[in-house]
Coordinates of C-alpha atoms in Angstrom, one line a residue:
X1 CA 0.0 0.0 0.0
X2 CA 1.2 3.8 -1.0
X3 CA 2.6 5.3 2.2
X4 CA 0.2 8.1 3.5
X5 CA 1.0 11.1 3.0
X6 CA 3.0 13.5 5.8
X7 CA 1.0 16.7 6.7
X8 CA 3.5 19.8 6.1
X9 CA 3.8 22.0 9.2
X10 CA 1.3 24.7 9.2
X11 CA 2.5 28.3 8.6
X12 CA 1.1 29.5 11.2
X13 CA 1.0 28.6 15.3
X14 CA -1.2 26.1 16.0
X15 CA -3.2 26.1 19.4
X16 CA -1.6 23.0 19.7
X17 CA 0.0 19.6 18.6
X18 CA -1.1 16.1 19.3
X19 CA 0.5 12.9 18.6
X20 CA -2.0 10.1 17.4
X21 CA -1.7 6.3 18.1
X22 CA 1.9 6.1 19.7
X23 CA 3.4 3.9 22.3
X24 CA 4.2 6.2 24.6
X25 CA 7.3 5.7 27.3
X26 CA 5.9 7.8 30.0
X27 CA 9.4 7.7 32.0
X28 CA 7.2 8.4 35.0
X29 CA 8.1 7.1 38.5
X30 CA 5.9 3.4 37.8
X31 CA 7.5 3.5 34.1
X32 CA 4.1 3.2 32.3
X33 CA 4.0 2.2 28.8
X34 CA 1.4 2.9 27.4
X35 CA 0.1 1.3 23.8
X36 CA -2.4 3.3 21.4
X37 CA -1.8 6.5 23.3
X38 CA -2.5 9.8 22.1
X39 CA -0.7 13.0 23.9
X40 CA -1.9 16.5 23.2
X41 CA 0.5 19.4 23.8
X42 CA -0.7 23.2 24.5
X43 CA 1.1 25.6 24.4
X44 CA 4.3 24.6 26.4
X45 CA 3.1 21.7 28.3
X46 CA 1.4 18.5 28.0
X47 CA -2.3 19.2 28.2
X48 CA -3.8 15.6 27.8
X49 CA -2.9 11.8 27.7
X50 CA -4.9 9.3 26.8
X51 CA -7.0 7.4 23.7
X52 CA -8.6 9.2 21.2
X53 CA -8.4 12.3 22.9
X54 CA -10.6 15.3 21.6
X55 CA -8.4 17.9 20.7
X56 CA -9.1 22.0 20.1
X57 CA -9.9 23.1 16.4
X58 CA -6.8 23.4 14.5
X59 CA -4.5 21.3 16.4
X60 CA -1.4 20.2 14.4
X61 CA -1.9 16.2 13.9
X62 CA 1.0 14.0 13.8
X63 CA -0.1 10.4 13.2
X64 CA 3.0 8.3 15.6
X65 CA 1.0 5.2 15.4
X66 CA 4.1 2.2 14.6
X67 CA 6.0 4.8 16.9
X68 CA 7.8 5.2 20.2
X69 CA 7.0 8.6 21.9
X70 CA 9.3 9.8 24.9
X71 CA 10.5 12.1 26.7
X72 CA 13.4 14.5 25.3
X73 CA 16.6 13.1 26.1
X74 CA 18.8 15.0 28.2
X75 CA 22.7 15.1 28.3
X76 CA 24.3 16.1 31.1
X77 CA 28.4 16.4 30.2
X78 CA 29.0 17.6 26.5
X79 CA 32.2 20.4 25.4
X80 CA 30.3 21.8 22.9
X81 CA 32.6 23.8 21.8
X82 CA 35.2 21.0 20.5
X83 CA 32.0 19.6 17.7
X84 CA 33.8 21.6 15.1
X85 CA 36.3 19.0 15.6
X86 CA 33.9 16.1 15.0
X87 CA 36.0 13.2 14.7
X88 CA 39.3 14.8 14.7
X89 CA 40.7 12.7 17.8
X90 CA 39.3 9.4 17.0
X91 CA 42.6 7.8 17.7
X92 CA 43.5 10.0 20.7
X93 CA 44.5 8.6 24.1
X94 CA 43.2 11.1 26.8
X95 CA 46.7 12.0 27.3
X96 CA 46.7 13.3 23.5
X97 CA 43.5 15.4 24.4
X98 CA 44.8 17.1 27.4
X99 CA 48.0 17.7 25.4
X100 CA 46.2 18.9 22.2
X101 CA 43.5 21.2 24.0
X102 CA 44.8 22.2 27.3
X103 CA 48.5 22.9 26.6
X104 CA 48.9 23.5 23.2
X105 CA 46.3 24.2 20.5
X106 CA 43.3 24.8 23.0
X107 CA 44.1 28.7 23.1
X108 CA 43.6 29.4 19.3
X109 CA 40.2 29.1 19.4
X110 CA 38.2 32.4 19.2
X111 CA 35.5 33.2 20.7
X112 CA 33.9 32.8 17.2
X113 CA 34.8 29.5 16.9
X114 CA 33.3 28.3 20.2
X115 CA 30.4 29.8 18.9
X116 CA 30.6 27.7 15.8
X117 CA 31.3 24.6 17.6
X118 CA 28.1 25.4 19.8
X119 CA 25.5 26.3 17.6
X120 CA 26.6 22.8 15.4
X121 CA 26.5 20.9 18.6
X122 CA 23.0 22.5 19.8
X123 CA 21.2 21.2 16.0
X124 CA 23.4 18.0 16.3
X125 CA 22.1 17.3 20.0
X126 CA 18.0 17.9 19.0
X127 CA 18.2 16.0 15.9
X128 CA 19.3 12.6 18.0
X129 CA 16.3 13.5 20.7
X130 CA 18.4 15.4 22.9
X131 CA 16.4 18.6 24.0
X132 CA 18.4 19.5 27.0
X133 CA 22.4 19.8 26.8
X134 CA 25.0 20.9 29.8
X135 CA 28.1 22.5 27.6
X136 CA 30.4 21.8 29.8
X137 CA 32.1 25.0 28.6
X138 CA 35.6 24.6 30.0
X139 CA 37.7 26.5 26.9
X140 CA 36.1 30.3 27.8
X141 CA 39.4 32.0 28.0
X142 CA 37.7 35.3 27.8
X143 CA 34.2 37.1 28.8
X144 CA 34.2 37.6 24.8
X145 CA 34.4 33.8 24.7
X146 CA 31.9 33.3 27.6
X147 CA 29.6 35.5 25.4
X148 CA 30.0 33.8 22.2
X149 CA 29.1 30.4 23.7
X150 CA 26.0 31.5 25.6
X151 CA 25.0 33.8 22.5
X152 CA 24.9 30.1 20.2
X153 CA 22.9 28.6 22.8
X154 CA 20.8 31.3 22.9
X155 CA 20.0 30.8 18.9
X156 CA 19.7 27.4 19.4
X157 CA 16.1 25.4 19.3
X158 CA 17.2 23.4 22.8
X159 CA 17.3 24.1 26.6
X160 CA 21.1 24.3 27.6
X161 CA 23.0 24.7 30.6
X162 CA 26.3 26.7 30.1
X163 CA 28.5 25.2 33.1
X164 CA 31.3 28.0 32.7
X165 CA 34.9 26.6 33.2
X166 CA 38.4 27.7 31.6
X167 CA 41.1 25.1 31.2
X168 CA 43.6 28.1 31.0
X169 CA 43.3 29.4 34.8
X170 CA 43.3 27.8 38.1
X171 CA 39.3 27.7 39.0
X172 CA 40.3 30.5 42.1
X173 CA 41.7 32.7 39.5
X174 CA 38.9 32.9 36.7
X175 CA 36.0 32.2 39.0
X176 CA 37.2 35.2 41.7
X177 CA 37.4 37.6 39.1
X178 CA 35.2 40.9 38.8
X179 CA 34.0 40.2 35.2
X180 CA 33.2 36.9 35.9
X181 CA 30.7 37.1 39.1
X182 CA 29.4 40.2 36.6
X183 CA 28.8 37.5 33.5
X184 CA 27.1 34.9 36.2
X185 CA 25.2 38.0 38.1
X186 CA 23.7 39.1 34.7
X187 CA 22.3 35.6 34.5
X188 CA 18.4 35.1 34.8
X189 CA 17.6 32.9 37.8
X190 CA 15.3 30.5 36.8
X191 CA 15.8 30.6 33.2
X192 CA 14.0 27.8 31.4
X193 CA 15.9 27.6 28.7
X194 CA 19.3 28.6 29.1
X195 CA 20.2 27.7 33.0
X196 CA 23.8 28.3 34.7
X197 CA 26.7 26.2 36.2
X198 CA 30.4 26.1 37.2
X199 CA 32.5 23.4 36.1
X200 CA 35.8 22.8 37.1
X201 CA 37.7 20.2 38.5
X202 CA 39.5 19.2 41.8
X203 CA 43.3 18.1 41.7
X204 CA 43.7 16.8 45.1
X205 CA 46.5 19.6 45.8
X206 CA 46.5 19.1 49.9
X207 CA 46.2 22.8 49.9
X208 CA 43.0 22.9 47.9
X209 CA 43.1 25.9 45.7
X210 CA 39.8 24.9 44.8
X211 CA 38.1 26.5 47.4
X212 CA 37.6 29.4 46.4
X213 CA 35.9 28.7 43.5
X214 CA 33.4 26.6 45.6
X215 CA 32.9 29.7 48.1
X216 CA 32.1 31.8 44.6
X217 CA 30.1 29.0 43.7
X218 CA 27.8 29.4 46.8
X219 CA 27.8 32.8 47.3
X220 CA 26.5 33.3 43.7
X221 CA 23.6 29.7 44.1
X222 CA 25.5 27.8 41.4
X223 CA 25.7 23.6 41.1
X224 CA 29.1 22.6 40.4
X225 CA 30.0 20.1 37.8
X226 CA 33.6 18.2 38.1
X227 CA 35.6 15.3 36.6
X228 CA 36.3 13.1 38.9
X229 CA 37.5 9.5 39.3
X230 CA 39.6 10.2 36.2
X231 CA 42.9 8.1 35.9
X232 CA 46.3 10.2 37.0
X233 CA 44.6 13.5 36.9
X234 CA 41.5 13.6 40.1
X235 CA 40.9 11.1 42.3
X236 CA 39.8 10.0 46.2
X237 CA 41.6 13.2 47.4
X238 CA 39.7 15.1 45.8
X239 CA 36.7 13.9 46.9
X240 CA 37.7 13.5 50.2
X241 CA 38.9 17.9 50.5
X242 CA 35.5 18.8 49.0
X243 CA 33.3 16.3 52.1
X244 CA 35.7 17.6 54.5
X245 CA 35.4 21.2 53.9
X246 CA 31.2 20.7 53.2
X247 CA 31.0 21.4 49.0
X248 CA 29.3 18.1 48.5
X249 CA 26.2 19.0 48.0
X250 CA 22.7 17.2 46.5
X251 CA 23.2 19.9 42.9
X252 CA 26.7 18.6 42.6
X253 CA 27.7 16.0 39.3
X254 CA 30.4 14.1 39.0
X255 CA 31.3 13.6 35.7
X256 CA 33.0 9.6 35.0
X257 CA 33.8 8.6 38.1
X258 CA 35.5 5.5 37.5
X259 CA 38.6 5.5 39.3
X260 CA 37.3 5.6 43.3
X261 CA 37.5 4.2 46.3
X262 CA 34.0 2.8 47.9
X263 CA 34.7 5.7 50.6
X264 CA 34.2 8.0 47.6
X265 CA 31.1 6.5 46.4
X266 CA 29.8 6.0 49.9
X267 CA 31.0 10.1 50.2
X268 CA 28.8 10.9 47.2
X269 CA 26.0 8.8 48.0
X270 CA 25.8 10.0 51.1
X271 CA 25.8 14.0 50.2
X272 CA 23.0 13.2 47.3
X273 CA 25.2 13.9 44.5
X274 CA 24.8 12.3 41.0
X275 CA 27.5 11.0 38.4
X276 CA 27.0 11.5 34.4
X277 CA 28.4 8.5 32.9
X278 CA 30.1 8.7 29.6
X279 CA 30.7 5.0 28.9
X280 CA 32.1 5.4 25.1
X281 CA 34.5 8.0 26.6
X282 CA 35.9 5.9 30.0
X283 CA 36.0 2.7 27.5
X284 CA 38.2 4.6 24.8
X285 CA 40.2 7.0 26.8
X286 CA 40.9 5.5 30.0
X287 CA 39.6 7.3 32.6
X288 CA 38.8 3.8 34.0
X289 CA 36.3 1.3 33.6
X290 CA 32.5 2.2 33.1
X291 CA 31.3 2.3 36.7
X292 CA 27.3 1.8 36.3
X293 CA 28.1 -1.3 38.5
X294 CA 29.4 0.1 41.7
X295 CA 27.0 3.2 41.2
X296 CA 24.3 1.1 41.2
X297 CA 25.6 -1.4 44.5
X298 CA 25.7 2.1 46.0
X299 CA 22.5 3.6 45.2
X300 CA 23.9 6.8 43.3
X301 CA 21.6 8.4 40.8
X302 CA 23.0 8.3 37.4
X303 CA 22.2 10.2 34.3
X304 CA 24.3 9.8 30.7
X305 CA 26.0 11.9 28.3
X306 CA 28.4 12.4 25.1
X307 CA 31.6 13.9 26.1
X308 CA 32.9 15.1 23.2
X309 CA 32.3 14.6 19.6
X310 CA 36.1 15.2 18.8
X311 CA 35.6 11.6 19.8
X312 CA 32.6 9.9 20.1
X313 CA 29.1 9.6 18.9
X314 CA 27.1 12.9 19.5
X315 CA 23.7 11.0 20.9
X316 CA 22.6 8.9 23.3
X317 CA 21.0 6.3 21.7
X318 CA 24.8 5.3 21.1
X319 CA 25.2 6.4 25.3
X320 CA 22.5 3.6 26.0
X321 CA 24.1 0.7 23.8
X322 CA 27.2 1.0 25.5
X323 CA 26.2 1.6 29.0
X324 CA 24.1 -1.6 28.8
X325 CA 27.5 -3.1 27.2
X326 CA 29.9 -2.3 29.6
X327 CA 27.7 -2.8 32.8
X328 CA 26.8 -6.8 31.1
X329 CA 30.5 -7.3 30.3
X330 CA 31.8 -6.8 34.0
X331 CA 29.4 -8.9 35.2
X332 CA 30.5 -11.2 33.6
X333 CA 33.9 -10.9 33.5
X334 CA 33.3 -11.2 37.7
X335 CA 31.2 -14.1 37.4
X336 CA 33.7 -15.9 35.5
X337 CA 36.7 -15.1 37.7
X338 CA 34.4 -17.1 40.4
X339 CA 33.6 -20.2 38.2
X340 CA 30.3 -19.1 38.1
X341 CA 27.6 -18.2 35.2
X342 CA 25.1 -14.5 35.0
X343 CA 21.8 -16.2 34.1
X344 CA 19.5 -13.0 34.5
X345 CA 20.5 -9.2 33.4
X346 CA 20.4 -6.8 36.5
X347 CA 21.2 -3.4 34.6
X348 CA 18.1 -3.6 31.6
X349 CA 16.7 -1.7 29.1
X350 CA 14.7 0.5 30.9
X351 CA 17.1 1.3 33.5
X352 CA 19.3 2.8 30.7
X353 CA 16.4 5.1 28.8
X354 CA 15.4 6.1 32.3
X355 CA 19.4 7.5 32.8
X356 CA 19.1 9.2 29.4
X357 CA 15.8 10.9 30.4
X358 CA 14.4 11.2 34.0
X359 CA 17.8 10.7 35.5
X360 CA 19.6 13.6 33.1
X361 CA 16.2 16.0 34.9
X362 CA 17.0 14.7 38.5
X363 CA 20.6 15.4 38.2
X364 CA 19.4 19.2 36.9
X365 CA 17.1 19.6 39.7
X366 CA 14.5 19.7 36.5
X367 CA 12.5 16.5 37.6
X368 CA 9.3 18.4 38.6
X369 CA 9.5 19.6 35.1
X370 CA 11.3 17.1 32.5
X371 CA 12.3 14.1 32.0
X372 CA 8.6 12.1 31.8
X373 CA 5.3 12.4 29.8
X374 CA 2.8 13.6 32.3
X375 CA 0.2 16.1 32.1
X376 CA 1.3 19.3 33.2
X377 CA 5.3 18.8 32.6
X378 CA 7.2 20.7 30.2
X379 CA 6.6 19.1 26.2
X380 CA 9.5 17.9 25.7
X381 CA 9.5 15.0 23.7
X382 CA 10.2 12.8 21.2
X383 CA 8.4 10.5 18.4
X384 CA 10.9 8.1 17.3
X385 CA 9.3 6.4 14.6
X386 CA 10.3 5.6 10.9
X387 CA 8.4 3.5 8.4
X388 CA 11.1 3.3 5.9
X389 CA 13.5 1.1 8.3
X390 CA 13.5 -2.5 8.2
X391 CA 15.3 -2.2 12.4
X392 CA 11.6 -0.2 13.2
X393 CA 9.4 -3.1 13.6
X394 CA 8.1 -4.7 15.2
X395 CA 8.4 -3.0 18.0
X396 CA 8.0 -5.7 20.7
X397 CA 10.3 -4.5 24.0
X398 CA 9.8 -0.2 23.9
X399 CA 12.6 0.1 25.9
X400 CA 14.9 -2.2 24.0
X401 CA 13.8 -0.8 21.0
X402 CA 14.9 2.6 22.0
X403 CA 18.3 1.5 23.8
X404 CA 19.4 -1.1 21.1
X405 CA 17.3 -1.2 18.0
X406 CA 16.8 2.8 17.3
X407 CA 19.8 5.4 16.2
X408 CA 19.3 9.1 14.8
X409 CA 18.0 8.7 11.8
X410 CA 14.7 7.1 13.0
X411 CA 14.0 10.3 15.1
X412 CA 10.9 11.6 13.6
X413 CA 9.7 14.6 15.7
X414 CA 11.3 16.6 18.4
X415 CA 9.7 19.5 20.3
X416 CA 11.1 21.8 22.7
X417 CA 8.7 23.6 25.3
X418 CA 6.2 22.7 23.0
X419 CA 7.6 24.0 19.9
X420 CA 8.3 21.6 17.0
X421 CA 11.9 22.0 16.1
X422 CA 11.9 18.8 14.2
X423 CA 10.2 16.7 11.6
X424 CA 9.7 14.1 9.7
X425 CA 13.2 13.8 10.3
X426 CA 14.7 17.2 9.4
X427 CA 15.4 20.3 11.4
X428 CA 12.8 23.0 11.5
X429 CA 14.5 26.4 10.0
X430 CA 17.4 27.1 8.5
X431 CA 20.3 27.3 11.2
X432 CA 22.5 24.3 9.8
X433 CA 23.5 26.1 7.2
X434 CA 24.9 29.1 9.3
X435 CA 26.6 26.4 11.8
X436 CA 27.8 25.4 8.4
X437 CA 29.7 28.3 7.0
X438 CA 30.7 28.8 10.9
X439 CA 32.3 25.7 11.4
X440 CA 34.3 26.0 7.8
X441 CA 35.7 29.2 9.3
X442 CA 36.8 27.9 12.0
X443 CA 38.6 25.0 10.9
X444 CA 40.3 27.0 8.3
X445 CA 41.5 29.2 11.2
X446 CA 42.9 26.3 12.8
X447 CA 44.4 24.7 10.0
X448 CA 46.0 27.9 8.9
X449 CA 47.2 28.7 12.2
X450 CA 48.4 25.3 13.1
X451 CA 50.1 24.3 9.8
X452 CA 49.0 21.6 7.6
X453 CA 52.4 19.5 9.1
X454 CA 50.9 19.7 13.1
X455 CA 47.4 19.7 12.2
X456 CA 47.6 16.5 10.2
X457 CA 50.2 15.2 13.0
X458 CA 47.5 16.0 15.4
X459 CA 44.6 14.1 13.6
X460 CA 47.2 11.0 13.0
X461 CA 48.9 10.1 16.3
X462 CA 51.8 7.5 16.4
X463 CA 51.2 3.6 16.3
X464 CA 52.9 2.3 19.2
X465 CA 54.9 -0.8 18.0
X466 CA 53.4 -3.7 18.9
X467 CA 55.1 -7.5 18.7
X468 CA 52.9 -10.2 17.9
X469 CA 53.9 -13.1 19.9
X470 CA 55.1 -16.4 18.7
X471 CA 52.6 -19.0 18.5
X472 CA 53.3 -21.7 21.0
X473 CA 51.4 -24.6 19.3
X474 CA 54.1 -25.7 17.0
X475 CA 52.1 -29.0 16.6
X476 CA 49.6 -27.7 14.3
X477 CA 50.3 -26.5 10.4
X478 CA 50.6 -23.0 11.9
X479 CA 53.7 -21.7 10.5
X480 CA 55.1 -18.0 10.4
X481 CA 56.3 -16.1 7.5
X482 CA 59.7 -16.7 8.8
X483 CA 60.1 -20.0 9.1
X484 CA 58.7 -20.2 5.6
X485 CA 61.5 -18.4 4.3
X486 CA 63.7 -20.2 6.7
X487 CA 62.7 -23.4 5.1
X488 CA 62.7 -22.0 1.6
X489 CA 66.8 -21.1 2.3

């Protein structure tokens, strides 16, 4: 049968938008799914859920039936300012990336060019489902820079959270400073679309420089975000100078956390804090390994995100996959070490989308608001449906559909406090194209600063040498290219 026809989106402003016939993924605390659902948005919020609902004259109609609807996804760790890089460190070791960013190529970027790798990072994060994004914003140099990032999130179609850092200073140099607590005072409290952070990190220096960026911090109401349990750069000291001097608190994220002590994890558990997992990132660069295990064994909220697409995937459908990967492989891996078999999953499917969605809200302090489909919440959300992919049905499992069967491209609608700002799979408006002709300007900057010798250097890191081993099993017909030529002599 002729596929039917996809309504165009008015011209005008609808008094509303409905979504017909979906399964909907309600993310709320009992985890309803709900089949043949219908969920009518008004103006920013979600008016109505249930079947055939009756709807005001002139609502916008979008038929999800054969589709998942959810709630937006929500990353909590990205550097949005390093996606006009996409891919450019693929081979890195997080040595490389500290090298390349923080001591040598970091400071030619210009304010214009973190705005570039914003406003590209900002379409790239709502066209995977993503509809709330923490740019962990730790290259702003400069107010001007500062500026330039906020200004692209701004533009942007998504809520944000611009969690100001600056590789460049010591956290109680840039964070003590006049223009500074001016940028952050200028800041609207309560801003639904654009909040406010700090991010920086802790070294475990006995002294604790720190400090004084966490007195700032609460003087001026701000959450701190902070990389911790990252392999040779912050560890258990770290945490154990921010408990001691009282800056754990329940708005604090630590980002990977991989590399602690149970007293750490007891430490955060214990102050309410939450971790953002970035499992592609801890499984490629070594920060250490995924810990969605121990956070669970300790109770500690969890919530997931991206990183940094100089690296990794930019959504987190690809976030889910691994998570559920890693978490599975340890446990088995233990299991093994003990003679013993896994025969039932604890870390599932639904455990995962809940992480990328309620938990990303919880860690924000946003649950009353996001992160579920309920009536009187924010609409955000997402139809993830596609009839012209053979991996879209049947849709059996919801959640493991959405963790394991679904990517990008089968990301029909987004909207963002009830504004559609994508679909049938394309971006509403035009702002690609000016992320576009930003991003080409700022990698031609780069390049032309750099030199086409370092930059390509940069992209293509040395091979270590590696020695394959011999093969021990000199019964079998195995023979190397050696002894061939040995016996050939």
């Amino acid at each position: 049968m002729p596929a039917t026809p996809i309504p165009a989106l008015p011209d005008h402003t609808p008094p509303g938008t409905v979504f017909r016939d979906a399964t909907v993924l309600t993310m709320d605390s009992a985890r309803q799914v709900l089949p043949h659902t219908d969920v009518l948005v008004v103006d920013d919020s979600i008016a109505a859920i249930g079947p055939h609902l009756v709807v005001p004259d002139g609502t916008f109609e979008i038929d999800a039936a054969g589709g998942i609807l959810m709630p937006g996804m929500i990353d909590t760790h990205r550097h949005m300012w390093q996606t006009a890089m996409r891919g450019y460190g693929a081979d890195w070791t997080l040595t490389q990336y500290f090298v390349w960013y923080y001591l040598e190529h970091g400071k030619h970027f210009r304010p214009q060019d973190v705005y570039a790798g914003n406003l590209l990072s900002s379409l790239d994060a709502i066209d995977a489902g993503i509809t709330t994004t923490v740019d962990w914003s730790h290259g702003l140099r400069t107010i001007g820079h500062a500026e330039a990032a906020l200004a692209a999130l701004q533009e942007a179609p998504g809520r944000s959270v611009l969690a100001y850092g600056n590789i460049f200073a010591g956290p109680w140099e840039w964070s003590d400073s006049d223009e500074f607590k001016a940028f952050a005072a200028a800041r609207e409290k309560g801003n639904e679309m654009t909040g406010f952070q700090m991010a920086f990190d802790v070294t475990g220096d006995p002294t604790f420089p720190e400090r004084r960026a966490f007195e700032v911090a609460r003087d001026l109401d701000l959450a701190v975000t902070t990389h911790a349990g990252v392999w040779g750069a912050t560890n258990d000291d770290g945490i154990r100078l921010m408990y001691e001097n009282g800056f754990m608190t329940p708005g604090t994220v630590y980002v990977h956390a991989a590399t602690l002590s149970d007293d750490s994890y007891q430490r955060i558990a214990a102050t309410g804090g939450s971790v953002s997992l970035s499992t592609e990132s801890e499984q490629s660069c070594g920060q250490g390994y995924p810990p969605s295990w121990v956070l669970r064994s300790h109770g500690i909220p969890v919530s997931l995100s991206v990183d940094t697409s100089v690296w990794f995937s930019s959504d987190l459908f690809a976030a889910m996959r691994t998570t559920l990967g890693a978490d599975r492989s340890i446990e088995h891996m233990k299991a093994h070490e003990l003679g013993d078999t896994v025969t039932h999953s604890h870390l599932r499917a639904e455990h995962v989308v809940d992480w990328a969605t309620r938990g990303g809200a919880a860690a924000l302090g946003k649950e009353a608001t996001l992160g579920s489909i309920e009536v009187g919440k924010k609409a955000d959300v997402v139809l993830v449906k596609n009839d012209d992919s053979p991996s879209m049905f049947p849709i059996l499992n919801p959640y493991g559909h959405i963790a394991l069967q679904a990517n990008r491209a089968d990301v029909h609608t987004v909207l963002v406090n009830g504004r559609i700002v994508k679909y049938a799979h394309a971006l509403v408006g035009n702002q690609l194209a000016a992320a576009r002709t930003a991003v080409e300007d700022t990698i031609t900057h780069l390049q032309s600063t750099l030199g086409d010798d370092v930059w390509r250097a940069g992209m293509n890191p040395d091979i270590p040498e590696t020695k394959i081993l011999d093969n021990p099993y000199t019964y079998t017909e195995y023979r190397t290219s050696s002894t061939h030529e040995a016996a050939e002599v």
